[in-house]
Amino acid sequence: MRPFLLVIISILMISFTFCKSSENNINENLILDDSKNSFAILPTAKYLIFVPPQSPDNAANFLGRSKSNQIHAKQISLGTGPEEAWIEIKIYNQSKQEEWIFVSEYPWLDRIDLFDVSKGNPIKLGSIGWKENDSPRQIKDRIHAMRVSIPTGKEYKLLVRIESWADKFLSFHLDTEKGFLERDKFPFTLFPAYLQIASLILLVCGVYWYRTKNKLVLFYSTLVVCITLYSAFTEGYAQYFLPKNEYNSKLMFSFAFLYIILLLHFIRKFLNLSEKLPLGENISKVLLVFNCIPLICVWIPEFPAFPLENGGKINLMSTTLLIIGSGLFLLRKGFRPALFSTSGIIISALCINIFELSGMYGIPANDFTRNAPYIGYISEYILFFLGITKIAAESKKSKRSFTNVRNTGRLKGIDIQEISDKLSELMVKERIFCDEDLGLERLSSMVGLSRHQLSEFLNSIYEQNFYTYITGIRIQEASKVLLEEPDRSIISISDSLGFSSRSTLYKEFKKKFGITPDEFRKKNLSKLS
C-alpha cells in the first residue's frame, strides 16, 4: 500500500501548490495595466442569477434591482436548467491601450450580451455565444470573444448577461491581442497537448495489441477515444467540425455515458471480478443498467437535461466508488495490478473534483484547476496501461511455470495447458464438482491422466491437493448462490454443490471468508440494498 499512498499524497501536494500559487488579490475595481496580457474579470465582479421567467426583461430593469452578490473568485458555476446570470464589472484602465478582447473561457454558453453602463443608461455592445453564431466557424472562434473599447484613465462599467440551458462554468477575461492569440497554448489549455498524448497512447495500444492480441487493450483504447471525443465537445472543437449539428449536446452526453459503461466493462475484466469478487461483479451489472438507461434517454426528443447531467454525475461517482472499493479489497488479497486501477481512478476523480469545485468553497480557479481533468485523464491512462502490462506479465510467468512443470516427474511429455483447459471445462461448463461422489480416480480418468499424475498436476500448478481444489470451487460457487438466491436455504445449497453435509459447508466457508454463510449473506445483501 506504500506506493499507493505516496501517489495520492504527491497529487494532493501538487494540487495544493498550484491552487495556492495562482490566487490573486481581490480589489474593488478591475485594474488593467501593462504588466500582463490577460486579466480575470470575475474576482472583482458582482452578479445575480435568475431562473426565467423571473429574470429581468432588459439591462435597464436589472440595474434597478437589488444589490448584486460579490463573486471573489475567478470562476462560478451555473446549475442545470435554463438560467440567466447578470454580472457587473467596474474597470479602471491604467494601460496604454484602449482595445481589449472580452473572452469567455468555456465555449458552451448559449448567449452572452455585453452592455456599457458607464453613463447610467445601458448601451448594448453586441452579442456572442452558441445561438448567436450560425456562420462557418474557425478553430480560433471556438471560444466566445468580442472586442471592447475601454477608455484609459477613468472608470468604465461593463454589464454582462449570460444565458445558459445546461450545467455550465463561467470564467471571463479581458485579453490583449497577444494574450488572446496565446489562449490555445499552455498553460491556458492542455487540450492540444492532451490530444497529442492520447494519440500516442492509442498508437502504443495498437502496437501492443498487434503483438499480444490482448483484448483488455481494446477496452482500454475505447476509453481513451470516448474521453477524447467528450473533451472535444466540451472544449468547442467538435462544434467547429459540426457547426450546425443539432445533435451536438446529445453526442456529448452519449460519449460521457459510453465512457462510464466501457469503464465498468474494463474494470470487470481487469480485476476479474466474476471470480475474485462476485459481489463487485453483481454491483457492476446493476450500474451498467443504470448507465444504459440515460444513454437511451439522451436521444429522446426534448428530454430534459437535468436528469441526464445529474444522473451522469451520480453514475460516475458510483462507478468510481466501486472501482476504489474493489481495488482496495483485492489489494489486501494480494492482487497487485489492482494498485494501478485504484491509483488511476483516484487521481482522475480528484482532478475532476478540483475542476468542478474551482472558484467555490475556497478553491481558486486558475490555469491548473482549469486543466485538472486532463492531468487526471492522462494519469488514469498511464496507470491503467501499466496495470494491463502487469497482468500480462503475470500471465506469461504462469505459462512459463506450465512449461517448467511439463518436463518434470510424472508429467513429463504431457500438455499441461490442455489438461488445465479440460479441468476448467469440466468445472465451469459441466459443473462436475456438484457431484458429491466425485473422487480423484474418476476425475483423473475424465482428463486422461492417472490418479498420481492428476495429484502431481494439482500440487504443482495450483499448489493444492484434490480435496482443497474441489472444495475451493464449491465454496466459491456457494458464495455466488447465497447472494443470487437469497431465499434459498443453506442445506439446499450444500446438497446441490456436492458437500457431504451442511456442517462441512459451514466449516470450509468460515475457513475461507472468516464468517458463516448466513453472516456472509446478511452482510452482503444489506450492502446491495
JSON list of C-alpha atoms in Angstrom, two decimals, residues 276 323-335 338:
[
{"chain": "A", "resi": 276, "resn": "LYS", "atom": "CA", "xyz": [-12.21, -12.67, -7.39]},
{"chain": "A", "resi": 323, "resn": "ILE", "atom": "CA", "xyz": [-13.52, 0.61, -8.56]},
{"chain": "A", "resi": 324, "resn": "ILE", "atom": "CA", "xyz": [-11.82, 2.01, -5.46]},
{"chain": "A", "resi": 325, "resn": "GLY", "atom": "CA", "xyz": [-13.60, -0.40, -3.09]},
{"chain": "A", "resi": 326, "resn": "SER", "atom": "CA", "xyz": [-12.95, -3.45, -5.28]},
{"chain": "A", "resi": 327, "resn": "GLY", "atom": "CA", "xyz": [-9.35, -2.42, -5.86]},
{"chain": "A", "resi": 328, "resn": "LEU", "atom": "CA", "xyz": [-8.58, -1.95, -2.16]},
{"chain": "A", "resi": 329, "resn": "PHE", "atom": "CA", "xyz": [-10.23, -5.29, -1.31]},
{"chain": "A", "resi": 330, "resn": "LEU", "atom": "CA", "xyz": [-8.21, -7.17, -3.94]},
{"chain": "A", "resi": 331, "resn": "LEU", "atom": "CA", "xyz": [-5.02, -5.37, -2.93]},
{"chain": "A", "resi": 332, "resn": "ARG", "atom": "CA", "xyz": [-5.47, -6.78, 0.57]},
{"chain": "A", "resi": 333, "resn": "LYS", "atom": "CA", "xyz": [-5.89, -10.20, -1.03]},
{"chain": "A", "resi": 334, "resn": "GLY", "atom": "CA", "xyz": [-2.54, -9.78, -2.81]},
{"chain": "A", "resi": 335, "resn": "PHE", "atom": "CA", "xyz": [-3.71, -8.88, -6.34]},
{"chain": "A", "resi": 338, "resn": "ALA", "atom": "CA", "xyz": [-5.32, -3.51, -8.54]}
]
